[in-house]
PDB file of C-alpha atoms in Angstrom:
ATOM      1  CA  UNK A   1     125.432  80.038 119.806  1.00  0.00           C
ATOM      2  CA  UNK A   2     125.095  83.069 122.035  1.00  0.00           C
ATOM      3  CA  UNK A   3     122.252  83.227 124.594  1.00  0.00           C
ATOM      4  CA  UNK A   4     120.409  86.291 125.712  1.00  0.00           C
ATOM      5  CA  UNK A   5     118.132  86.194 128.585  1.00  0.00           C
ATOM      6  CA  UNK A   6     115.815  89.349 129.657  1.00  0.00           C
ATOM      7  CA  UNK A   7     114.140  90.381 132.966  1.00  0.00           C
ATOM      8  CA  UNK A   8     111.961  90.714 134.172  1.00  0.00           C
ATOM      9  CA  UNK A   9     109.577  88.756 131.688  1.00  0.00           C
ATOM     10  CA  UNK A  10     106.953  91.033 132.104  1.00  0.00           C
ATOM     11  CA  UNK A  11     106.410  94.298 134.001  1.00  0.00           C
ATOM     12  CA  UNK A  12     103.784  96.528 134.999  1.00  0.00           C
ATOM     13  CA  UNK A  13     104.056 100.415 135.529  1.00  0.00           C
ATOM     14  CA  UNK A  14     102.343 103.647 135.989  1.00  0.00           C
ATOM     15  CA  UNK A  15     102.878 106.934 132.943  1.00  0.00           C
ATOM     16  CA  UNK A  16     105.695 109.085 134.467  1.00  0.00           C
ATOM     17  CA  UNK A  17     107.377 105.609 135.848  1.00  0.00           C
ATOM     18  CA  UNK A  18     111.052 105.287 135.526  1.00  0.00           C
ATOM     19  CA  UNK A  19     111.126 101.834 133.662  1.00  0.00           C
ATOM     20  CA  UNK A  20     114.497  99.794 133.329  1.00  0.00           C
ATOM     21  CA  UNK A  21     114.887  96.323 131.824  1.00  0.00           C
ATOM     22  CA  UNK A  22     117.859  93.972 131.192  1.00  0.00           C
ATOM     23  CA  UNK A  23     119.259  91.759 129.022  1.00  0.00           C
ATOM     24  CA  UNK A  24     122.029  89.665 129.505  1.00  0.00           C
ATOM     25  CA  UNK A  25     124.185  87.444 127.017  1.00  0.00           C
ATOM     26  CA  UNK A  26     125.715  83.937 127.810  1.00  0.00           C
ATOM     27  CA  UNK A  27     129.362  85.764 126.615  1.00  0.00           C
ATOM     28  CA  UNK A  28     130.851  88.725 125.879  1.00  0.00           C
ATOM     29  CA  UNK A  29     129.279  90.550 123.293  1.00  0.00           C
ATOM     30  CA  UNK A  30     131.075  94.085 123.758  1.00  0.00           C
ATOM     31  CA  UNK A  31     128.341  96.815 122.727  1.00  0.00           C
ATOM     32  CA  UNK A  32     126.842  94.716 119.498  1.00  0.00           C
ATOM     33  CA  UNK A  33     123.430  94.738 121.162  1.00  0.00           C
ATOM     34  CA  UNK A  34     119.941  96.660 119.863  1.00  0.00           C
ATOM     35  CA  UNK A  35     116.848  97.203 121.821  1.00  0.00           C
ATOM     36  CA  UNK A  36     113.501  96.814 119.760  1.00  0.00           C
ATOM     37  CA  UNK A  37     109.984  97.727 120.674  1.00  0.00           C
ATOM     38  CA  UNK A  38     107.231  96.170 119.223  1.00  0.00           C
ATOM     39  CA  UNK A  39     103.328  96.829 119.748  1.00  0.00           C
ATOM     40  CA  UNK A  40     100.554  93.999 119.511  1.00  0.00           C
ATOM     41  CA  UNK A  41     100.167  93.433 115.573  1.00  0.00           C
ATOM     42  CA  UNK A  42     103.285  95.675 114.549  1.00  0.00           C
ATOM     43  CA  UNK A  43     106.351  95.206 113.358  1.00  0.00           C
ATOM     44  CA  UNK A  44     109.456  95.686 115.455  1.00  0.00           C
ATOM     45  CA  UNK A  45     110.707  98.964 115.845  1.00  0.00           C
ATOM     46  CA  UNK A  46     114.534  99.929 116.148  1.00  0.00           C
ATOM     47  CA  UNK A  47     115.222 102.011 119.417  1.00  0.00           C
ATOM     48  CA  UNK A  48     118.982 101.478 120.317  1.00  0.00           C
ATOM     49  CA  UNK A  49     121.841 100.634 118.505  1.00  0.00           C
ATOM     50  CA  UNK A  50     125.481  99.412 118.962  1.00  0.00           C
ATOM     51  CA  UNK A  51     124.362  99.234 122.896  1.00  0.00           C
ATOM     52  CA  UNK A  52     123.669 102.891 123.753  1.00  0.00           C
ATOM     53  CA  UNK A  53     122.979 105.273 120.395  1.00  0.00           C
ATOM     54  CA  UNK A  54     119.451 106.367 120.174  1.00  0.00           C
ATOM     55  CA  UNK A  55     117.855 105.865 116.555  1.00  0.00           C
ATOM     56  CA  UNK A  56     117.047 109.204 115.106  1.00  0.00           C
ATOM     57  CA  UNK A  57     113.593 109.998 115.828  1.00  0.00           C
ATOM     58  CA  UNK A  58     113.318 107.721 118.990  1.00  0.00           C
ATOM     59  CA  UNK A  59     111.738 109.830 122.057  1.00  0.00           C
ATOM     60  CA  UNK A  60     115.238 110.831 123.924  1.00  0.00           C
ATOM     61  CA  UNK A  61     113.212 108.798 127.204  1.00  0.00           C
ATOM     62  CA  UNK A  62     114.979 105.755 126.294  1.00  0.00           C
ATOM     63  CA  UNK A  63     118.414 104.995 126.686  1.00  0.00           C
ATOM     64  CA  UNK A  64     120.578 102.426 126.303  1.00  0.00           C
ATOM     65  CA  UNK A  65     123.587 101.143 128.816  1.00  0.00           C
ATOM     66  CA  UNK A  66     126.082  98.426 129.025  1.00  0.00           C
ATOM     67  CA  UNK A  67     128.979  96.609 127.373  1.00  0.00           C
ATOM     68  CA  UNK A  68     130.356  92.654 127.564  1.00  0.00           C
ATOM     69  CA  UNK A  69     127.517  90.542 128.757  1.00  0.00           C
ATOM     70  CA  UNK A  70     125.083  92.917 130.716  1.00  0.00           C
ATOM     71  CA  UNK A  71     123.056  95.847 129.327  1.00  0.00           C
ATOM     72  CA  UNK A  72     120.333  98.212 130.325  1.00  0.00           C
ATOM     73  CA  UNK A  73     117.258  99.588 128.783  1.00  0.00           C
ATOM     74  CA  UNK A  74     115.656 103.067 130.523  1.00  0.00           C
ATOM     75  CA  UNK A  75     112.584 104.739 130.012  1.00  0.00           C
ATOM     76  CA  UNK A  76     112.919 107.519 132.291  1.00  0.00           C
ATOM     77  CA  UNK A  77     109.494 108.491 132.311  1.00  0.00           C
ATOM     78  CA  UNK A  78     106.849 106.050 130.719  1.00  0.00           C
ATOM     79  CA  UNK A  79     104.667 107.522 128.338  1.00  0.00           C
ATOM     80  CA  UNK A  80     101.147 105.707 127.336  1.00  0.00           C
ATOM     81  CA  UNK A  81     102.686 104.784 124.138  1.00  0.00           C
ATOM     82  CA  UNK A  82     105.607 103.088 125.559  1.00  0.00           C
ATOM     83  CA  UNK A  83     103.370 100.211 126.862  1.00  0.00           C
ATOM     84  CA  UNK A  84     105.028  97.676 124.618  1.00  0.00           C
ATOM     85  CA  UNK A  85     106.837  94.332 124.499  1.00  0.00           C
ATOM     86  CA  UNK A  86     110.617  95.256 124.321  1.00  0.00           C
ATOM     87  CA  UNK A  87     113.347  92.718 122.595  1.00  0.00           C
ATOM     88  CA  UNK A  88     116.913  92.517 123.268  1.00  0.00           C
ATOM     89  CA  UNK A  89     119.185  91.669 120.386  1.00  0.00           C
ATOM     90  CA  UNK A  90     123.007  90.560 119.876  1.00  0.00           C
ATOM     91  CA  UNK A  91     124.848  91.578 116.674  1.00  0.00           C
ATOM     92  CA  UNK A  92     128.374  89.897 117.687  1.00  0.00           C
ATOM     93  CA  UNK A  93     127.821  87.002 115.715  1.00  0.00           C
ATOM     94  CA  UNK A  94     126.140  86.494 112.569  1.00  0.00           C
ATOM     95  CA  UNK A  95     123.278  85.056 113.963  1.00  0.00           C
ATOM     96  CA  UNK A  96     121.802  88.046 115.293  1.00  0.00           C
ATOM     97  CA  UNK A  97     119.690  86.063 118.151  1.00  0.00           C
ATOM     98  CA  UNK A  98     117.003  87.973 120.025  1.00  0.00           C
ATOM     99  CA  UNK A  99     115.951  88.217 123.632  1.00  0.00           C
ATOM    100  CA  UNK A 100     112.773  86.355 124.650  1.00  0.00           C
ATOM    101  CA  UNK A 101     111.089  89.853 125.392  1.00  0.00           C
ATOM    102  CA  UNK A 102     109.728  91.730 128.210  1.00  0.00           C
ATOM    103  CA  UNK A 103     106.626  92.902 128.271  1.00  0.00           C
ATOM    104  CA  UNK A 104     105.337  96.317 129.975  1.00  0.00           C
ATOM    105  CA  UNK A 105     101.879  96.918 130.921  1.00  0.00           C
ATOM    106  CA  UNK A 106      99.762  99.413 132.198  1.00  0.00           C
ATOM    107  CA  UNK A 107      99.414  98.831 136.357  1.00  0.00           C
TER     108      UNK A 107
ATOM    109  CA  UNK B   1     111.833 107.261 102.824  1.00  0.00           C
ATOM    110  CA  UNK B   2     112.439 103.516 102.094  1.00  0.00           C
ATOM    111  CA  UNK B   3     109.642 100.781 102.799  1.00  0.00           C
ATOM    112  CA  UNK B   4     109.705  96.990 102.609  1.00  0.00           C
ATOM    113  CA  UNK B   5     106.150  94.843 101.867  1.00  0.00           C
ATOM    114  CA  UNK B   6     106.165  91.056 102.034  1.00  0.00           C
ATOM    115  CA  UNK B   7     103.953  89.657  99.802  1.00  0.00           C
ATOM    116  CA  UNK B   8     103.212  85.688  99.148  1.00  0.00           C
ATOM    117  CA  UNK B   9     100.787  82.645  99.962  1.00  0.00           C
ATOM    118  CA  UNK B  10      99.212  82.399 103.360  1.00  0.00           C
ATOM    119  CA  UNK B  11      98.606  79.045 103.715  1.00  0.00           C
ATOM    120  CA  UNK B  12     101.494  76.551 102.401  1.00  0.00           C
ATOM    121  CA  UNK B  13     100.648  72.844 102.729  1.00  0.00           C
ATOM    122  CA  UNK B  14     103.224  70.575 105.270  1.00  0.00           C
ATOM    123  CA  UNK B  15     106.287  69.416 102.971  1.00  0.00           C
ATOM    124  CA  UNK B  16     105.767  72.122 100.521  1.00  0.00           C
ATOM    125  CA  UNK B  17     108.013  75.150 100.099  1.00  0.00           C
ATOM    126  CA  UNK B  18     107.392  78.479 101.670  1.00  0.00           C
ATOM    127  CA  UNK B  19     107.945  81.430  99.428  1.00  0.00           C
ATOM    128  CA  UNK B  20     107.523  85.118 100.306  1.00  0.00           C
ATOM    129  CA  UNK B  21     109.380  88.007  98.059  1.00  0.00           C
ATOM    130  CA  UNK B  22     109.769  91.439  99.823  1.00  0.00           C
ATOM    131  CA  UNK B  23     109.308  94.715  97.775  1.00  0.00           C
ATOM    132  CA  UNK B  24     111.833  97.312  98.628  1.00  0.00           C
ATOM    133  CA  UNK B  25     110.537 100.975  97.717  1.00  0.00           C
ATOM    134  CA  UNK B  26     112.043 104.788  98.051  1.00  0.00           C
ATOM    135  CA  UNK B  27     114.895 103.539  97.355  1.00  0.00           C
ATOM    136  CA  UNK B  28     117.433 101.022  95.676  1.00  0.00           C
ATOM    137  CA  UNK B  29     118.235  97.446  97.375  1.00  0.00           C
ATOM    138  CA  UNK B  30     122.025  98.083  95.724  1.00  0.00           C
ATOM    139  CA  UNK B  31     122.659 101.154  97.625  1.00  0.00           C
ATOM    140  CA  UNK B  32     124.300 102.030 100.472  1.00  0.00           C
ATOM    141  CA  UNK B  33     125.520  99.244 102.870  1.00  0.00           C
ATOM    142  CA  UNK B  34     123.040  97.036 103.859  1.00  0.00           C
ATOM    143  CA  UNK B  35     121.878  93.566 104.070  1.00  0.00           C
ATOM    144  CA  UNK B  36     118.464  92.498 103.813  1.00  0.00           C
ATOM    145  CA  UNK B  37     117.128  90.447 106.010  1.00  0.00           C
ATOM    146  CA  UNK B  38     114.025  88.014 107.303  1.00  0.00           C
ATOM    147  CA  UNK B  39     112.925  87.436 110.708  1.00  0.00           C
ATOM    148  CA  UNK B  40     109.773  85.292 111.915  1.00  0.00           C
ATOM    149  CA  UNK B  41     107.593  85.162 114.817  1.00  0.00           C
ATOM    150  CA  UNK B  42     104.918  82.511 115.721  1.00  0.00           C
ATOM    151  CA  UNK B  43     101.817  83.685 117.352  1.00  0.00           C
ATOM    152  CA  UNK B  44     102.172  85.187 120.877  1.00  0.00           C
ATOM    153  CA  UNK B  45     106.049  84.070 121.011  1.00  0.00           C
ATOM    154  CA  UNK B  46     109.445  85.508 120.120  1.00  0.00           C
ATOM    155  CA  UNK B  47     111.425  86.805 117.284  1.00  0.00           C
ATOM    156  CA  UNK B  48     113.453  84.324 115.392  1.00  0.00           C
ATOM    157  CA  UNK B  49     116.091  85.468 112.886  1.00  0.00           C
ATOM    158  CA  UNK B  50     116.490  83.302 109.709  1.00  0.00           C
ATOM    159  CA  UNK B  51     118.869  84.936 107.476  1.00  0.00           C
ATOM    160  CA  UNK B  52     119.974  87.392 105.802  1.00  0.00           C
ATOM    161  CA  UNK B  53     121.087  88.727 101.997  1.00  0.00           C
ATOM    162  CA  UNK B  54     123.933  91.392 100.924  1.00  0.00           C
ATOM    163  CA  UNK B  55     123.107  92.655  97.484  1.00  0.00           C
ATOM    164  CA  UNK B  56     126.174  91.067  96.021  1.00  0.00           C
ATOM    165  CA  UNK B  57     124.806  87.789  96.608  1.00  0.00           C
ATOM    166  CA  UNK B  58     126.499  86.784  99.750  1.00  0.00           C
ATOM    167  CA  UNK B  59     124.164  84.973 102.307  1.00  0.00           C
ATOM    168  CA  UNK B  60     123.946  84.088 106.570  1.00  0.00           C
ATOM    169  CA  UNK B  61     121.529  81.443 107.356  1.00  0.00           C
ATOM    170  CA  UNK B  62     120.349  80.448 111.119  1.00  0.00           C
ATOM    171  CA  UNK B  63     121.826  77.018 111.724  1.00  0.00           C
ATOM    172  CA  UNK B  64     119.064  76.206 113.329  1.00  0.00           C
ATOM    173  CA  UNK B  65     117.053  76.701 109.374  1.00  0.00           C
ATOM    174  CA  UNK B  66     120.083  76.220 107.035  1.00  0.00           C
ATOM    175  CA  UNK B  67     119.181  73.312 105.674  1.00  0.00           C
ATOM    176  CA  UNK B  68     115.832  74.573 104.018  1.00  0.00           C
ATOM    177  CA  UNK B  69     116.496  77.927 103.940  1.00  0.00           C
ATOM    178  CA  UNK B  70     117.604  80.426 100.707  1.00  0.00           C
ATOM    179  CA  UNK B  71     117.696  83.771 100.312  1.00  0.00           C
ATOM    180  CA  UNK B  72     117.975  85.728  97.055  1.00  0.00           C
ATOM    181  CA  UNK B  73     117.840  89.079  95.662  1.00  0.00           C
ATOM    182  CA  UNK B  74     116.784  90.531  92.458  1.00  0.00           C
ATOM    183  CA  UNK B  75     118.167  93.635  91.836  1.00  0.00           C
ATOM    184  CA  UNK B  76     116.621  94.655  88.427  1.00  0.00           C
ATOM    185  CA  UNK B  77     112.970  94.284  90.707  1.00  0.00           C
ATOM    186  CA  UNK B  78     114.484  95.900  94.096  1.00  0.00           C
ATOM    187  CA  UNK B  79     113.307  92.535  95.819  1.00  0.00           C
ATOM    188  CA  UNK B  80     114.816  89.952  97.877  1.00  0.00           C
ATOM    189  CA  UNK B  81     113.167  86.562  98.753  1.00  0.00           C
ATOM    190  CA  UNK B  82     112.779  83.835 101.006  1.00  0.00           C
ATOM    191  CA  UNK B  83     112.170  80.131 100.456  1.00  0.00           C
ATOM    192  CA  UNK B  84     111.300  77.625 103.270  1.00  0.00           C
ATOM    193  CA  UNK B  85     111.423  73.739 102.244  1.00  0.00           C
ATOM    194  CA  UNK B  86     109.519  70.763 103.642  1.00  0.00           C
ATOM    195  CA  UNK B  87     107.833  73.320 106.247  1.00  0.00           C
ATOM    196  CA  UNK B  88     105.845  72.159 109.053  1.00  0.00           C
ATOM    197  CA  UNK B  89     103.323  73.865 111.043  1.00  0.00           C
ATOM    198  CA  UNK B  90     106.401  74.433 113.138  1.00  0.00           C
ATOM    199  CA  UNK B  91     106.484  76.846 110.744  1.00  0.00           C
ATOM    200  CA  UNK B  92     103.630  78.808 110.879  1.00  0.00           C
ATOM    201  CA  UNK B  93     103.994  82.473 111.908  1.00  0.00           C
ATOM    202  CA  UNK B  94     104.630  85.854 110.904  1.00  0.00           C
ATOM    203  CA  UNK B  95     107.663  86.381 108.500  1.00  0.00           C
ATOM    204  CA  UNK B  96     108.987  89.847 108.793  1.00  0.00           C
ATOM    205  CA  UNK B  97     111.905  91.525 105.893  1.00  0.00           C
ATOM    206  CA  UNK B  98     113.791  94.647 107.239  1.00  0.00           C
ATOM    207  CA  UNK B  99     116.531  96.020 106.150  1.00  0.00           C
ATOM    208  CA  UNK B 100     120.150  95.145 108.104  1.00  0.00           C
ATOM    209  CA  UNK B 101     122.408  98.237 108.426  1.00  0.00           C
ATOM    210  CA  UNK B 102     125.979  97.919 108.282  1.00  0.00           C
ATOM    211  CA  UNK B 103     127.621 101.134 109.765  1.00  0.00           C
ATOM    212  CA  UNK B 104     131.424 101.724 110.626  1.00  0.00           C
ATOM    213  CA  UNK B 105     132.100 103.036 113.988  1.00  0.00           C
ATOM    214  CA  UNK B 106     136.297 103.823 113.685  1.00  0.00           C
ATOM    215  CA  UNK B 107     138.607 104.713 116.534  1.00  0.00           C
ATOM    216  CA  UNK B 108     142.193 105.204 116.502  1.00  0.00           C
ATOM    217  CA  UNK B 109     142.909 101.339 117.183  1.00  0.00           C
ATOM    218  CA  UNK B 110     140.153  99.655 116.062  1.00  0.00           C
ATOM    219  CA  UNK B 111     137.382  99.531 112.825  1.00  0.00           C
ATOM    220  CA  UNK B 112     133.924  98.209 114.291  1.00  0.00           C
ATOM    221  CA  UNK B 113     131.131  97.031 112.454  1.00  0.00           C
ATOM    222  CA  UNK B 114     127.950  97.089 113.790  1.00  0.00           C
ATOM    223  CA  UNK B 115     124.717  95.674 112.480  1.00  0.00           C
ATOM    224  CA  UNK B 116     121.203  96.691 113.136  1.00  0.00           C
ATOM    225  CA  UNK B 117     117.614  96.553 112.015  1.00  0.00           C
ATOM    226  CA  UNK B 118     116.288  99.829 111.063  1.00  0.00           C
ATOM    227  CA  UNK B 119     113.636  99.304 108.356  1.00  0.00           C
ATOM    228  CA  UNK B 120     110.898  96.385 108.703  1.00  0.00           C
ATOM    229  CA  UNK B 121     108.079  95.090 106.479  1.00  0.00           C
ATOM    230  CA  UNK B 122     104.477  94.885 107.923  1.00  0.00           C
ATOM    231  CA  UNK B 123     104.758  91.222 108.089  1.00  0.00           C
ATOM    232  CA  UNK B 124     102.915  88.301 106.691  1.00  0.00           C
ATOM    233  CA  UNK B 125     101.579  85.355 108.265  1.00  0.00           C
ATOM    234  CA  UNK B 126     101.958  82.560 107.118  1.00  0.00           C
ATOM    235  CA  UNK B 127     100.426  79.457 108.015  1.00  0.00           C
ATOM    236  CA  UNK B 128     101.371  75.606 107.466  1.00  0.00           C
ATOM    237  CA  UNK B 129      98.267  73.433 107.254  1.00  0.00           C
ATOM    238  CA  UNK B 130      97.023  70.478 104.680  1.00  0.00           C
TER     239      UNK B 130
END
């Protein structure tokens, strides 16, 4: 089974922060890896796809980087409702395991 | 736009089975290329995926849950389902449905098929107690 590790585990940040988390997967994956953010109580939500395309109607704030084992999440400039736990997840095999999550709160 | 709503018992009793049905709406479960999909998460911890259902019957199960797991559809209700034998309160959590795109990316050498979770369910929690 494929691994995927995140860090940090946690974060905290200021609005207008530049915010950047990573995810990392025990092989290579290529670019079959979303980013999801979910708020206390909600459902996931679908940021980035296939590594690096931004979901239509996703805040053009986040991007996505990376290919193989390593990738990158951004928020160039953190907005109140960004403050969020954010999930990592490979699509390379069929069992589409997800990061243990980092979460990002207010300093 | 479409929507997905779990619906089902909240408490199940350990060794019974789990059974939740998700209710696809704004649009039809047989369209377009998708699978549809169910993902859990225990209070304050992760997201675990179970499995997942294309609309011509063809199923992925977790490993992990394979043994108890099965996932149907129903196409004349737009619903797919989830069953869960002998649960434990291992078992307890939130059980998510969302719908599992399948898009082709093509380049000159290569077709790639990528897979991603666009549309979830509210979620239901569910919770494994005598």
């Amino acid at each position: 089974d494929i691994q995927m590790t995140q860090s940090p585990s946690s974060l905290s940040a200021s609005v207008g922060d530049r915010v950047t988390i990573t995810c990392r997967a025990s092989q290579s994956i290529s670019s079959y890896l979303n980013w999801y953010q979910q708020k206390p109580g909600k459902a996931p939500k679908l940021l980035i796809y296939a590594a690096s395309s931004l979901q239509s109607g996703v805040p053009s704030r986040f991007s996505g980087s990376g290919s193989g084992s390593d990738f990158t999440l951004t928020i160039s400039s953190l907005q109140p409702e960004d403050f969020a736990t954010y999930y990592c997840q490979q699509s390379y095999s069929t069992l589409g395991t997800f990061g243990p999550g980092t979460k990002v709160d207010i300093k | 736009q479409v929507q997905l709503q779990e619906s089902g018992p909240g408490l199940v009793k350990p060794s019974q089975t789990l059974s939740l049905t998700c209710t696809v709406s704004g649009g039809s479960i047989s369209s377009g290329s998708y699978y549809w999909s169910w993902i859990r998460q225990p209070a304050g911890k992760g997201l675990e995926w179970i499995g997942r259902i294309y609309t011509s019957g063809s199923t992925n199960y977790n490993p992990s849950l394979k043994s108890r797991v099965t996932i149907s559809v129903d196409t004349s209700k737009n619903q797919f389902s989830l069953k869960l034998s002998s649960v434990t309160a291992a078992d307890t959590a939130v059980y998510y449905c969302a719908r599992d795109v399948e898009l082709l990316m093509t380049t000159v050498t290569f077709d790639y098929y990528y897979y991603y979770m666009d549309v979830w369910g509210k979620g239901t929690t569910v919770t494994v107690s005598s």
